[in-house]
Structure formats: C-alpha cells, structure tokens
PDB file of C-alpha atoms and ligand atoms in Angstrom:
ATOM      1  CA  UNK A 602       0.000   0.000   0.000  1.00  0.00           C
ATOM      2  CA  UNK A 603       2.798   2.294   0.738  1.00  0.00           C
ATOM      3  CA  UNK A 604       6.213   1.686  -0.735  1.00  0.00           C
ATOM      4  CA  UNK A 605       8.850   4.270   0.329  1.00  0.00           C
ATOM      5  CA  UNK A 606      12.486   3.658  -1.089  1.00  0.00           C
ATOM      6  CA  UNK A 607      15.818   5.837  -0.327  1.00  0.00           C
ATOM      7  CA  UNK A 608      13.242   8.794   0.551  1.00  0.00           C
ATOM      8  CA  UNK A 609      15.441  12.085   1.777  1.00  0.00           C
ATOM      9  CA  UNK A 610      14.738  15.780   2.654  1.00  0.00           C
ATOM     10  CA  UNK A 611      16.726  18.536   3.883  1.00  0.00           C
ATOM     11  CA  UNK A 612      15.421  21.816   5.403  1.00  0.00           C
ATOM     12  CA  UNK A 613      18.125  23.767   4.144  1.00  0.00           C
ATOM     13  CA  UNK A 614      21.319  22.117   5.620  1.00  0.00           C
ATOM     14  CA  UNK A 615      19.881  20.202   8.017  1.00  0.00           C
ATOM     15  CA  UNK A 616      18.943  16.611   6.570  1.00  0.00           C
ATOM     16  CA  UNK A 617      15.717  15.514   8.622  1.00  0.00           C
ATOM     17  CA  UNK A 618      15.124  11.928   6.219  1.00  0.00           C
ATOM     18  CA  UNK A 619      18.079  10.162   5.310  1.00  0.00           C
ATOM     19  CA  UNK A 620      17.602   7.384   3.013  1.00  0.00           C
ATOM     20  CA  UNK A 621      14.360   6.126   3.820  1.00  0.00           C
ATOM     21  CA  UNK A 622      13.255   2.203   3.148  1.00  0.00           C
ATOM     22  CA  UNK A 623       9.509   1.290   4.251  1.00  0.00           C
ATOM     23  CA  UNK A 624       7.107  -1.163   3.108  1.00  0.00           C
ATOM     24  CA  UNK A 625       3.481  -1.083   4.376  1.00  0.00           C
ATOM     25  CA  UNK A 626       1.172  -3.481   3.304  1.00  0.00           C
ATOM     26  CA  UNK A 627      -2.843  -2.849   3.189  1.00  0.00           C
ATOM     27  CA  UNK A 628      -4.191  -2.782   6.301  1.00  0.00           C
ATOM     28  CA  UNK A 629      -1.015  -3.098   8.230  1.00  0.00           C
ATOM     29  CA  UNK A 630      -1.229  -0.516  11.871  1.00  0.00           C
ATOM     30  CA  UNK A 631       2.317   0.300  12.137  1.00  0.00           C
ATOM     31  CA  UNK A 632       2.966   2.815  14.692  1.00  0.00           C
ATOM     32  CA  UNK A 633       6.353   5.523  14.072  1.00  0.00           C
ATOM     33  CA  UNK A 634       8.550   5.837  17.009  1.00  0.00           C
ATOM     34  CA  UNK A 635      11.081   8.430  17.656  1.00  0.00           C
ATOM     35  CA  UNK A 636      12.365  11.877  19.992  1.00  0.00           C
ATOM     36  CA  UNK A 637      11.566  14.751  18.940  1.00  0.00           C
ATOM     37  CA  UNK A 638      12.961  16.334  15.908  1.00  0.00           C
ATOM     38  CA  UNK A 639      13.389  12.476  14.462  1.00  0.00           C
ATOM     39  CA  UNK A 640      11.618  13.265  11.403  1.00  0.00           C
ATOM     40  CA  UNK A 641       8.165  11.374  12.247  1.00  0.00           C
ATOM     41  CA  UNK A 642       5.925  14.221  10.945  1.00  0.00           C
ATOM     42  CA  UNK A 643       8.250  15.136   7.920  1.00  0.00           C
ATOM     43  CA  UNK A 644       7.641  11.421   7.102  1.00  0.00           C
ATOM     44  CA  UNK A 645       4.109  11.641   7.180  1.00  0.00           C
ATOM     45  CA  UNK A 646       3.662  14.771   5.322  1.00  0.00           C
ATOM     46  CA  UNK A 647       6.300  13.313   2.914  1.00  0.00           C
ATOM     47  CA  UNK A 648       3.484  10.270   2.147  1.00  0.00           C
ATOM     48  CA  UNK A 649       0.922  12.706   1.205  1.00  0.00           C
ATOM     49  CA  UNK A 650       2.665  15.820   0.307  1.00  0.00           C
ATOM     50  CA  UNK A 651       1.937  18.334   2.659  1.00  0.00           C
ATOM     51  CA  UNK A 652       6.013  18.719   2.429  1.00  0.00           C
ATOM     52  CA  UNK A 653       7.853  17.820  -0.863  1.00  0.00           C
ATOM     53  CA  UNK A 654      10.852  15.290  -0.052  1.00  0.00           C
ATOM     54  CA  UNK A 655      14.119  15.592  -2.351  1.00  0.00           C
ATOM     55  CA  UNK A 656      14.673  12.403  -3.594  1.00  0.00           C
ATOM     56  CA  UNK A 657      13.783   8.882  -3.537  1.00  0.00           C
ATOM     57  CA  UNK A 658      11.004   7.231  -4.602  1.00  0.00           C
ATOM     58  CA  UNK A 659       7.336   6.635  -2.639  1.00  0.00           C
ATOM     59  CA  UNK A 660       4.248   5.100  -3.862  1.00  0.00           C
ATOM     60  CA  UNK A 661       0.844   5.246  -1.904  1.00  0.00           C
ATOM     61  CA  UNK A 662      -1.932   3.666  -3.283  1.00  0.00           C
ATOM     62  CA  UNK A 663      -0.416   2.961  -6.931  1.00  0.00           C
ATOM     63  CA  UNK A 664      -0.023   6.659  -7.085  1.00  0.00           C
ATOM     64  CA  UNK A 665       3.278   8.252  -7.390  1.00  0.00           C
ATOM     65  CA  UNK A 666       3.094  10.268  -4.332  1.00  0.00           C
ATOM     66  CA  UNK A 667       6.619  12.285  -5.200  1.00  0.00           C
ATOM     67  CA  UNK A 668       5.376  13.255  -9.111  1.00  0.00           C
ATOM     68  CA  UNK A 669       1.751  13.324  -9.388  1.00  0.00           C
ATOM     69  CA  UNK A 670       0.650  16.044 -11.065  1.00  0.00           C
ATOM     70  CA  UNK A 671      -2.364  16.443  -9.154  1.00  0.00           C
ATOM     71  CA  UNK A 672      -2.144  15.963  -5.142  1.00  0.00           C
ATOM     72  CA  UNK A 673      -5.643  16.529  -4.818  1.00  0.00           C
ATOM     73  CA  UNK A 674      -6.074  12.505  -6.056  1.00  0.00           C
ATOM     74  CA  UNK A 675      -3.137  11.941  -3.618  1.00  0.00           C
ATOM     75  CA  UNK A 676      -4.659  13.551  -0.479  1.00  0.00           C
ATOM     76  CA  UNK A 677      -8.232  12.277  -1.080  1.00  0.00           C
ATOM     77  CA  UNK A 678      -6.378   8.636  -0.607  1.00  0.00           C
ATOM     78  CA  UNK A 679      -4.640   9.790   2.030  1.00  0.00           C
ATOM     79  CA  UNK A 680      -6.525  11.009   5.295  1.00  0.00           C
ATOM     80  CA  UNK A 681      -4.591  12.799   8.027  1.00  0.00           C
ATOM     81  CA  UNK A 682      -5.283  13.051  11.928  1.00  0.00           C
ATOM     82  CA  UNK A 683      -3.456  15.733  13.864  1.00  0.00           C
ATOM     83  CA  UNK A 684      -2.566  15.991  17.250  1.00  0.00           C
ATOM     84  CA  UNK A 685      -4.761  19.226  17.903  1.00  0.00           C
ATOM     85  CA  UNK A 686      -7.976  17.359  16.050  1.00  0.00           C
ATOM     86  CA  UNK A 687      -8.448  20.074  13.608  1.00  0.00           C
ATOM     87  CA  UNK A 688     -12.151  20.618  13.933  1.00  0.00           C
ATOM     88  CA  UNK A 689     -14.367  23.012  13.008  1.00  0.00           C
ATOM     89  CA  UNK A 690     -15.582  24.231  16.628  1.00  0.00           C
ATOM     90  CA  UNK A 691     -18.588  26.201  15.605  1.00  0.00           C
ATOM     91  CA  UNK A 692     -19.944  23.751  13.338  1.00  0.00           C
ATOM     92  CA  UNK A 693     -22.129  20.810  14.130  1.00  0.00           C
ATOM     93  CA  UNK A 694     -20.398  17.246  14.384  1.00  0.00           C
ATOM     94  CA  UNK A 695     -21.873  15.954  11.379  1.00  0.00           C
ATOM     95  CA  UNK A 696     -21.034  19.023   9.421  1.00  0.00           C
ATOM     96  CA  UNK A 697     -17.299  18.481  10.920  1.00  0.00           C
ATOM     97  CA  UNK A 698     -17.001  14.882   9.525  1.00  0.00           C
ATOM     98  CA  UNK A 699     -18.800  15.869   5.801  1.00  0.00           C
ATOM     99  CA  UNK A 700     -16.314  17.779   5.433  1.00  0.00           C
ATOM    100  CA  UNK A 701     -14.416  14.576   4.781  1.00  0.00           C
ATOM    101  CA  UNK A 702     -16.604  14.659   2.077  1.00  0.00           C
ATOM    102  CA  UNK A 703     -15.593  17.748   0.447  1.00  0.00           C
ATOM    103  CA  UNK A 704     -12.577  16.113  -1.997  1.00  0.00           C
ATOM    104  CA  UNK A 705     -15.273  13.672  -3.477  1.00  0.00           C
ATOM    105  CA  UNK A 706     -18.253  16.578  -3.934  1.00  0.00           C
ATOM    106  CA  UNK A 707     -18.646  19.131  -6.161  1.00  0.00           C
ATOM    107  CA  UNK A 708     -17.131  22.711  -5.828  1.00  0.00           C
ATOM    108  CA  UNK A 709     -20.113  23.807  -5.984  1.00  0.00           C
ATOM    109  CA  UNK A 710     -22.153  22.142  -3.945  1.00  0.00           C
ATOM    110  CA  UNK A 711     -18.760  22.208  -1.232  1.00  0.00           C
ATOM    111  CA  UNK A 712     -19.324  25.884  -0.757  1.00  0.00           C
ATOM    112  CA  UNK A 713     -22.900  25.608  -1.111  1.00  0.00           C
ATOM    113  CA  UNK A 714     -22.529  22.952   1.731  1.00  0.00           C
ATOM    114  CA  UNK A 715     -24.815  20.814  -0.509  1.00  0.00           C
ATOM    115  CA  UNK A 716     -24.155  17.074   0.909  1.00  0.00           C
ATOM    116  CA  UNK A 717     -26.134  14.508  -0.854  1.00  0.00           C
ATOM    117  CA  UNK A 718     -28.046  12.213   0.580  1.00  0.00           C
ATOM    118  CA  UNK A 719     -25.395   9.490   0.850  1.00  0.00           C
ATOM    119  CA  UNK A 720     -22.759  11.577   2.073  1.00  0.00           C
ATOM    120  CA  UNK A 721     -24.836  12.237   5.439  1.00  0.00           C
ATOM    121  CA  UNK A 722     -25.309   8.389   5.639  1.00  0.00           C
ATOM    122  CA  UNK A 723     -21.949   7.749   5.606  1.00  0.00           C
ATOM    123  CA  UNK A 724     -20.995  10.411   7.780  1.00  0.00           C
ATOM    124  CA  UNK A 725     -23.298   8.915  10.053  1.00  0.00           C
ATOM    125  CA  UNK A 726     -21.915   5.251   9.617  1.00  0.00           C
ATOM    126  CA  UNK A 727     -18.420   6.734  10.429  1.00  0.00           C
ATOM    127  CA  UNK A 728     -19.695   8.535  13.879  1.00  0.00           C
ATOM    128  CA  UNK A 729     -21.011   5.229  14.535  1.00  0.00           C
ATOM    129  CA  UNK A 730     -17.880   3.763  14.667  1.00  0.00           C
ATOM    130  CA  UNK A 731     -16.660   6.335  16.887  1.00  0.00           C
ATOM    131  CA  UNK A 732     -20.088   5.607  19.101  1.00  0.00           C
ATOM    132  CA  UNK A 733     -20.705   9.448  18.847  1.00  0.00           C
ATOM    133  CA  UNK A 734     -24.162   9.186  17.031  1.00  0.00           C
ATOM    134  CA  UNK A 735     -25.659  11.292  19.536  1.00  0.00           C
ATOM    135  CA  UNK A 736     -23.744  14.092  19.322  1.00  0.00           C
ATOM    136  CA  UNK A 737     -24.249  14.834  15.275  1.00  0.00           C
ATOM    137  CA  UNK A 738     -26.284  17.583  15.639  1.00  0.00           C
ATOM    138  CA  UNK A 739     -24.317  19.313  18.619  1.00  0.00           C
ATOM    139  CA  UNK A 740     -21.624  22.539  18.714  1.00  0.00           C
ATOM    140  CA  UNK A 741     -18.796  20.678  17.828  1.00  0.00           C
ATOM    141  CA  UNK A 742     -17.050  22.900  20.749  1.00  0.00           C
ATOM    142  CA  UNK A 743     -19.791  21.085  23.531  1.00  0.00           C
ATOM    143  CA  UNK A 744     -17.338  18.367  23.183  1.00  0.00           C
ATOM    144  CA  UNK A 745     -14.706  17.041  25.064  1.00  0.00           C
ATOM    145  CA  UNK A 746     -11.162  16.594  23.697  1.00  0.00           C
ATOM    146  CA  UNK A 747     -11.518  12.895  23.079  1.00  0.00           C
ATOM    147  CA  UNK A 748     -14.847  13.363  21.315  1.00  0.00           C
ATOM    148  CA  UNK A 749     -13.361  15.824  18.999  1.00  0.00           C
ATOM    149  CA  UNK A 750     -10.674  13.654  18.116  1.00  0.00           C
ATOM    150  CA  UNK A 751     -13.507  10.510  17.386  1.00  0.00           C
ATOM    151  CA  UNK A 752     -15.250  13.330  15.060  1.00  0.00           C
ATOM    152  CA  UNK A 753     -11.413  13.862  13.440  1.00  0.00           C
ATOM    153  CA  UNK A 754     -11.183  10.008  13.072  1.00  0.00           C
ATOM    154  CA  UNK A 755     -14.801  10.024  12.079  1.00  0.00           C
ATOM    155  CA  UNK A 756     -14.255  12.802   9.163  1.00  0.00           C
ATOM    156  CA  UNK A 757     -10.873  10.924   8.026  1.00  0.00           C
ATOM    157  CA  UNK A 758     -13.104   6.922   7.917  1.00  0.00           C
ATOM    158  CA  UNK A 759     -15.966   9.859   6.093  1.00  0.00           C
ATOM    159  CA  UNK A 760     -13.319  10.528   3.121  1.00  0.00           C
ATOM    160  CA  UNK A 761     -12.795   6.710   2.759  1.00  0.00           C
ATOM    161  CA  UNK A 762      -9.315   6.638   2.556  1.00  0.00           C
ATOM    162  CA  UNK A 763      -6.869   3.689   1.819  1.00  0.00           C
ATOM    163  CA  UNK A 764      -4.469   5.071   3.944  1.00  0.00           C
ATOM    164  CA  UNK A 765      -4.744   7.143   7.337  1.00  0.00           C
ATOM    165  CA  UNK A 766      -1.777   9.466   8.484  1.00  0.00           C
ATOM    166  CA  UNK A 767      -2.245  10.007  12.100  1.00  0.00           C
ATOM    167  CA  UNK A 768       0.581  12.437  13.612  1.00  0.00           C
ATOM    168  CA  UNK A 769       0.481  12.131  17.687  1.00  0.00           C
ATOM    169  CA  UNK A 770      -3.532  11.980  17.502  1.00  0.00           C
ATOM    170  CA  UNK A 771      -3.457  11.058  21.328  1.00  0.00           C
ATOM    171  CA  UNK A 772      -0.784  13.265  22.463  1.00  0.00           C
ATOM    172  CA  UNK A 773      -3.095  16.125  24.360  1.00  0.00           C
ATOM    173  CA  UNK A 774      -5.721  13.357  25.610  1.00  0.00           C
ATOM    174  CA  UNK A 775      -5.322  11.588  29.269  1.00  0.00           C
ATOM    175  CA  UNK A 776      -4.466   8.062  29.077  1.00  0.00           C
ATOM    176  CA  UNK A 777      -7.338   6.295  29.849  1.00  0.00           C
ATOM    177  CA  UNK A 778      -8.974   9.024  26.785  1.00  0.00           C
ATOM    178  CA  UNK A 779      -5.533   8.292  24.820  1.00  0.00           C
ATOM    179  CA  UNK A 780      -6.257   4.600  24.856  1.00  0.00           C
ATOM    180  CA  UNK A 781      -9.696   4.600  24.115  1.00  0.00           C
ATOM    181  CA  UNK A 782      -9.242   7.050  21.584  1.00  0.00           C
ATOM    182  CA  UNK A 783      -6.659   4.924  19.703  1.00  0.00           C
ATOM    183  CA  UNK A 784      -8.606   1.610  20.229  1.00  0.00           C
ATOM    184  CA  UNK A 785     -11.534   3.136  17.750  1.00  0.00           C
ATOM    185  CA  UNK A 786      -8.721   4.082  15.536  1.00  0.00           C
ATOM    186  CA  UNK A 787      -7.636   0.788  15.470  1.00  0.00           C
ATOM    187  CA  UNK A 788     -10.935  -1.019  15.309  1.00  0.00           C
ATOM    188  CA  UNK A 789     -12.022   1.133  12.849  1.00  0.00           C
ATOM    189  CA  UNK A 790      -9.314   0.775  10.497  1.00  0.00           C
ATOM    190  CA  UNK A 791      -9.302  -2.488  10.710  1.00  0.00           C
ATOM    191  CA  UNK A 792     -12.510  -3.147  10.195  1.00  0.00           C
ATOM    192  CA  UNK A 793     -12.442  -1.078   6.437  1.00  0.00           C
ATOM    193  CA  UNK A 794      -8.851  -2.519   6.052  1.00  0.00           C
ATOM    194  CA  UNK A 795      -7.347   0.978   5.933  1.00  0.00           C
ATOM    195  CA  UNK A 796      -3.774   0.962   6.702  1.00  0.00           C
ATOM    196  CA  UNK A 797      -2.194   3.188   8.909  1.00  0.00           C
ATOM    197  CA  UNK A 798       0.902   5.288   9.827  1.00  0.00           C
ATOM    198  CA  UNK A 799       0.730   6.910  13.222  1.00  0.00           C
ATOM    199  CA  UNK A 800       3.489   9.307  14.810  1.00  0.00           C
ATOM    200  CA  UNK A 801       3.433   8.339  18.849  1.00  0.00           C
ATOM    201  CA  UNK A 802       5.469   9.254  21.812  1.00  0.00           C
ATOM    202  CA  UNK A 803       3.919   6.643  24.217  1.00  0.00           C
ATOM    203  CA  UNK A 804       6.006   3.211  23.753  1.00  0.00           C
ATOM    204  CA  UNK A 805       3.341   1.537  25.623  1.00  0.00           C
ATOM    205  CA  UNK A 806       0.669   2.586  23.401  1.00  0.00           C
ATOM    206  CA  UNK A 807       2.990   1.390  20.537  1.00  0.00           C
ATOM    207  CA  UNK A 808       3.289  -1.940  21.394  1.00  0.00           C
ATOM    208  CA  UNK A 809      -0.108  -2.255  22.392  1.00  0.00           C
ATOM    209  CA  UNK A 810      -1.735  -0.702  19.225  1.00  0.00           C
ATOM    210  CA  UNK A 811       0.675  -0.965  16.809  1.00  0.00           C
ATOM    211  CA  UNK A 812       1.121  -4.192  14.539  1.00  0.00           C
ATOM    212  CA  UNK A 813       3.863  -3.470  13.745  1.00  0.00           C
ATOM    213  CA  UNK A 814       6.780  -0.565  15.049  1.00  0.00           C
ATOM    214  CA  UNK A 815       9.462   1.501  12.722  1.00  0.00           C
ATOM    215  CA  UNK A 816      11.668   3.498  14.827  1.00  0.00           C
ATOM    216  CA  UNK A 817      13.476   6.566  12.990  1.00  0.00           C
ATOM    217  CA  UNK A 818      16.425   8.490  15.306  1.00  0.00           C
ATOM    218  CA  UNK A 819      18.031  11.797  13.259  1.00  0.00           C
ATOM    219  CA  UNK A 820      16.063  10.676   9.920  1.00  0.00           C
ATOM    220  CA  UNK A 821      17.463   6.991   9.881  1.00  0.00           C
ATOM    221  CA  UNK A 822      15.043   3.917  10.413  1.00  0.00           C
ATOM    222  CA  UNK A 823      17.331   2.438  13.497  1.00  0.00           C
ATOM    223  CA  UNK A 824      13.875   0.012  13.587  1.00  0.00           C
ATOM    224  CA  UNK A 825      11.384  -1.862  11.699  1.00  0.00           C
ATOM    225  CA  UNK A 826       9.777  -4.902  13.511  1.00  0.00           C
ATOM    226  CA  UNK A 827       6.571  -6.963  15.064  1.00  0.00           C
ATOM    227  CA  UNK A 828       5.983  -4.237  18.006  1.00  0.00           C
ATOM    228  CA  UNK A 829       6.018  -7.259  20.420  1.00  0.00           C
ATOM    229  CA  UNK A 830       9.674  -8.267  19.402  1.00  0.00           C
ATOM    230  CA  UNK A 831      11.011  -4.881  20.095  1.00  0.00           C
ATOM    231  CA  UNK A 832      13.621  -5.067  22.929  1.00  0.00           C
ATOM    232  CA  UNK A 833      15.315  -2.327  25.270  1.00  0.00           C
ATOM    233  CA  UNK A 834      18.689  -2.738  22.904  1.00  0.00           C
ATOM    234  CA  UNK A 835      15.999  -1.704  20.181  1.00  0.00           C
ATOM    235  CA  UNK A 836      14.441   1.062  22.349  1.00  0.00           C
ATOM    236  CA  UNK A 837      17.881   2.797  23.583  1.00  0.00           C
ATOM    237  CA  UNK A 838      18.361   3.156  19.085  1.00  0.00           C
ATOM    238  CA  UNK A 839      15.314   4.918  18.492  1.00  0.00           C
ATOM    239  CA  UNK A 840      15.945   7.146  21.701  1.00  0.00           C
ATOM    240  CA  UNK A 841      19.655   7.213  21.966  1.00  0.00           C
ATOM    241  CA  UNK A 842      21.039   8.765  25.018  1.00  0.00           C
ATOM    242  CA  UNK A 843      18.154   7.752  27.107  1.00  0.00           C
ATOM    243  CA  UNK A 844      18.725   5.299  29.863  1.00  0.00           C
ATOM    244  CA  UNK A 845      15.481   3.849  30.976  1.00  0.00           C
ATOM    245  CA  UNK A 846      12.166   3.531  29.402  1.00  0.00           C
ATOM    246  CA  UNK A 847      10.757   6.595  31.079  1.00  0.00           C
ATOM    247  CA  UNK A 848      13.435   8.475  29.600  1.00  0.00           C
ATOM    248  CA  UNK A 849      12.493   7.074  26.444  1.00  0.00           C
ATOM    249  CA  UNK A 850       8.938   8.545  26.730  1.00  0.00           C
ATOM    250  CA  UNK A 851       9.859  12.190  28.052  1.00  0.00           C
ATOM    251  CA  UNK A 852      12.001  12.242  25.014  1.00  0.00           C
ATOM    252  CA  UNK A 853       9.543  11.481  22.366  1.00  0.00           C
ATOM    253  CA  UNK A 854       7.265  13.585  24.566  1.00  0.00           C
ATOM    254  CA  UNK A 855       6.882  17.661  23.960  1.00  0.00           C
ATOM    255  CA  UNK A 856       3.375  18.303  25.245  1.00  0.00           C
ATOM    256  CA  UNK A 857       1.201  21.029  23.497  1.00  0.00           C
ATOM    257  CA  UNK A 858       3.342  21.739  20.726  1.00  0.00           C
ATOM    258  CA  UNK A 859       2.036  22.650  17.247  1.00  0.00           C
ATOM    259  CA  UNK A 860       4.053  23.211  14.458  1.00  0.00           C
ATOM    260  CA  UNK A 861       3.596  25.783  12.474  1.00  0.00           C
ATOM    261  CA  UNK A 862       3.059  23.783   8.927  1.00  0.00           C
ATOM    262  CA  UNK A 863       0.321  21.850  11.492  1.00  0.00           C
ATOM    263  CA  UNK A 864      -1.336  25.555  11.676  1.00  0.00           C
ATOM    264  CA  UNK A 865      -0.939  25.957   8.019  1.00  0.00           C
ATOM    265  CA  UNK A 866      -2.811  22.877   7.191  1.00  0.00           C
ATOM    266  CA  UNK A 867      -5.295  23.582   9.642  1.00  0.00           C
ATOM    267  CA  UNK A 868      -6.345  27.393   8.467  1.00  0.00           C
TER     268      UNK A 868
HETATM  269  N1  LIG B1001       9.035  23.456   7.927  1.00  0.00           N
HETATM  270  C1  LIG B1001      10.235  23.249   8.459  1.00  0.00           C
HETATM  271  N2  LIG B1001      11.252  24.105   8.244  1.00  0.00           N
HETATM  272  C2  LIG B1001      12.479  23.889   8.753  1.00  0.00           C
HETATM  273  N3  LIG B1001      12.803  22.825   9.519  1.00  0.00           N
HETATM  274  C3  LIG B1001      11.841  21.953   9.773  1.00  0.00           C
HETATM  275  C4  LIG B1001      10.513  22.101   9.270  1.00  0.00           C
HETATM  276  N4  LIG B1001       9.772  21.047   9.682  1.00  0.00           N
HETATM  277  C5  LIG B1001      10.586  20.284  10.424  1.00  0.00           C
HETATM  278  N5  LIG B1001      11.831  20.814  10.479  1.00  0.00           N
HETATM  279  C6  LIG B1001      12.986  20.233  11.171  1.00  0.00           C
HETATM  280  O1  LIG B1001      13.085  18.890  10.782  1.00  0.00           O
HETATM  281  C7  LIG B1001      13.441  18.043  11.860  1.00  0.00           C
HETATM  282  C8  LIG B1001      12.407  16.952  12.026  1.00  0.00           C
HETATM  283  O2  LIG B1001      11.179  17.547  12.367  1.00  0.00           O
HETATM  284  P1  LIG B1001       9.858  16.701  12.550  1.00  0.00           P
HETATM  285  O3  LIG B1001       8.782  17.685  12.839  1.00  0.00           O
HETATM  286  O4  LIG B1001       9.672  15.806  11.389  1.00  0.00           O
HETATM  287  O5  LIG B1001      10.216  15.835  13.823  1.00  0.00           O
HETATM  288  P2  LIG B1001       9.298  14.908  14.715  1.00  0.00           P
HETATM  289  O6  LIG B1001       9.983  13.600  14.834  1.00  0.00           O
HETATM  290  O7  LIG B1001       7.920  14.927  14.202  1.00  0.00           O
HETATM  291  O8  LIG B1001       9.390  15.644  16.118  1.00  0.00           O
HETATM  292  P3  LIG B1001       8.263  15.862  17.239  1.00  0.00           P
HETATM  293  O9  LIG B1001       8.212  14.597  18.052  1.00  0.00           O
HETATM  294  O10 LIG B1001       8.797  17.027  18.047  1.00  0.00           O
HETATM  295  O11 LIG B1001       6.961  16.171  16.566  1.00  0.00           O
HETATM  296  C9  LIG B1001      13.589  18.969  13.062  1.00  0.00           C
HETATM  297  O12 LIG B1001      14.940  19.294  13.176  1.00  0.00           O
HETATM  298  C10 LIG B1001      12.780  20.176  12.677  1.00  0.00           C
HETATM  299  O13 LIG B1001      13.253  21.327  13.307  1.00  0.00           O
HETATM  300 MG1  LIG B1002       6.115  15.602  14.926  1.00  0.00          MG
END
C-alpha cells in the first residue's frame, strides 16, 4: 500500500530523512517511534505531500506520491489526523465529519454545503464507529477533547481513505482518553482494512496498538519490527542517550506543541 524507497529531505542544511526504506502493506497498523525532531511528521507529510521530499522514490496507493501532477487525487487517498484534532468548533459534528466529504463533492455544492443524501449516511456510519451518534447535531465545541478527536477520526473513515496518516492523535488526551481514543482508531481501520501510519510518543501505546513498530532516530530507520519483538537494545536506538524507558517517553514527549506547517494545514 505504501512503498517508500531511499526517501530524503533537507530543510536547508539540516537533513531531517536520510535514506528512507519502508514497506506497508494494506491494512497493516504500524505505529512511528522516535524523539523529537526524528523526522516522524516530515515522514508523514512526505506520504501525502503536505512537504515535498528531495529524492527517492514513494508510492501510496499505486499513485506516485513524489510526481503526481495532481495531489488533490493523492490527499483524497490519504486522510490525516493531527494531534490538535483540527475541527471546526462552531460547526455541528456531522457538518465536521462531511467535510471529509468535500474532496469527493462538487465545488459547488462544497461551498454551497450541498451534501447529498449518501454523504450524510456515511458520515453517520463513520460517527457510529466512533459511538458518537448522539452528538451529530451538537456545537462541535460542547465536546470534550476525546470526542473531537472521534469526530477527526470520524471525518478521516468519512473521506474513505486507503491510507490514514495520524501524527500524535493522542498526544493532548489523558491516558485512559488516549487509549480509548486509539482503540476506535484501530478497530475502525481495521474493520475497512485501511492501513495506517501513526506518529506516537507513548512506547506503551505502541506496542499495544501498533502491529507493527518503525523506529526513525536523526532521519534513519534504526527500527522496523513486530511491536512485540522490540527489545530495550531496540528502544535505547530509536531514543539514543536515554537510559530507561521513562526516559524514552519524556524524550519522544513535547506536550502542546504545534508546528507551524500543522497551523498551516489547519487554516
Ligand atoms: N518546515 C520546516 N522548516 C524547517 N525545519 C523543519 C521544518 N519542519 C521540520 N523541520 C525540522 O526537521 C526536523 C524533524 O522535524 P519533525 O517535525 O519531522 O520531527 P518529529 O519527529 O515529528 O518531532 P516531534 O516529536 O517534536 O513532533 C527537526 O529538526 C525540525 O526542526
Ligand atoms: Mg512531529
């Protein structure tokens, strides 16, 4: 589903992927490990373009995600969760996962807010699966932080992706939220066989969520594996310098961040 050979970028002199080798296969839940600054979410927004890598070669879908033409055919294959859930807080839930919708509907009827008849089933199917059918017609701001990020995972299932990018989707939420959070992810996904690539700082979560762990430290992939086989000799490469497991997790761990290409994509 997602083929990524010798991928590389540089922000100016600073190389953030170097060399890049990762094959994902459809439905596969493979969960990306690192500290901060690793390169997770340049990864991501390598797969779908949000950030244009320099060289290598990366295939999502059958589409070639480094020289389409059109990223709009990209993206609409390629849902994305972020960490701050992206909602639209003064619009209804429904009307927040539609507009998962919009890449498949009209321009016209997108700014008309025209949603055929099908689209609102779906939408509704998808809030299902987050068990937030109740809430469709509320204030999308009534909700707590883990309900808005169900409605974000509900308006990336609404686009019907075959891939989901999630970038630290449970990184503001309390564990026991975290958790459930990712479990609907997970059940979700699997359910539609959509495969998945999601940035996380919690090992735990990783090997509890994850089928399957790569591990990047300064833009190399120091990991690739069954997230049950990873040991501590595997842990102290993805986090080098850190001792002990806790370490591990403060390192990947930088609460309440956003970066600002996050707030671009989000305007
Ligand atoms: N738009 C940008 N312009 C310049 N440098 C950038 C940009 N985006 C990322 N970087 C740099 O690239 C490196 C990797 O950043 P990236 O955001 O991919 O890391 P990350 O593993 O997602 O980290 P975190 O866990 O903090 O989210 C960092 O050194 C970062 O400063
Ligand atoms: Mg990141």
């Amino acid at each position: 589903m997602i083929s990524i050979r010798q991928l590389t970028k540089h922000y100016g002199s600073n190389p953030v992927l170097r060399g890049i080798d990762v094959e994902v296969a459809a439905g596969e839940f493979v969960v990306v490990l690192g500290q901060s600054g690793a390169g997770k979410s340049t990864l991501l927004r390598c797969i779908n373009r949000l950030v244009q890598a320099d060289s290598g070669t990366l295939t999502v879908a059958g589409i070639d995600a480094l020289g389409c033409r059109d990223t709009r055919v990209l993206r609409r294959q390629t849902a994305m969760i972020f960490q701050h859930h992206n909602v639209v807080p003064r619009l209804s839930v429904l009307k927040n996962v539609l507009t998962g919708r919009l890449g498949a509907v009209s321009t016209l009827s997108s700014i008309l807010q025209l949603f055929r008849r099908e689209d609102v089933a779906l939408a509704m199917q998808c809030l299902a699966r987050v068990e937030l059918s109740h809430k469709a017609g509320e204030r999308t701001d009534a909700l707590s932080g883990g309900q808005m990020q169900r409605v974000g995972i509900a308006r990336a299932l609404a686009q019907q992706p075959k891939v989901i990018l999630a970038d630290e989707p449970v990184a503001s939420l309390d564990p026991k939220t975290a958790r459930l959070v990712l479990q609907y992810l997970r059940e979700a996904t699997r359910e539609l066989g959509i495969t998945v690539l999601c940035n996380l700082h919690q090992v735990d979560y990783a090997r509890e969520f994850g089928d399957r762990i790569i591990g990047l430290a300064h833009g190399k992939l120091v990991y690739d594996g069954n997230a049950r086989d990873m040991t501590d000799a595997d842990l102290q490469r993805i986090y080098p310098g850190q001792a002990t497991h806790a370490e591990c997790e403060a390192a990947g761990a930088v609460d309440a961040k956003v970066h600002p290409a996050e707030l671009r994509v989000s305007a």
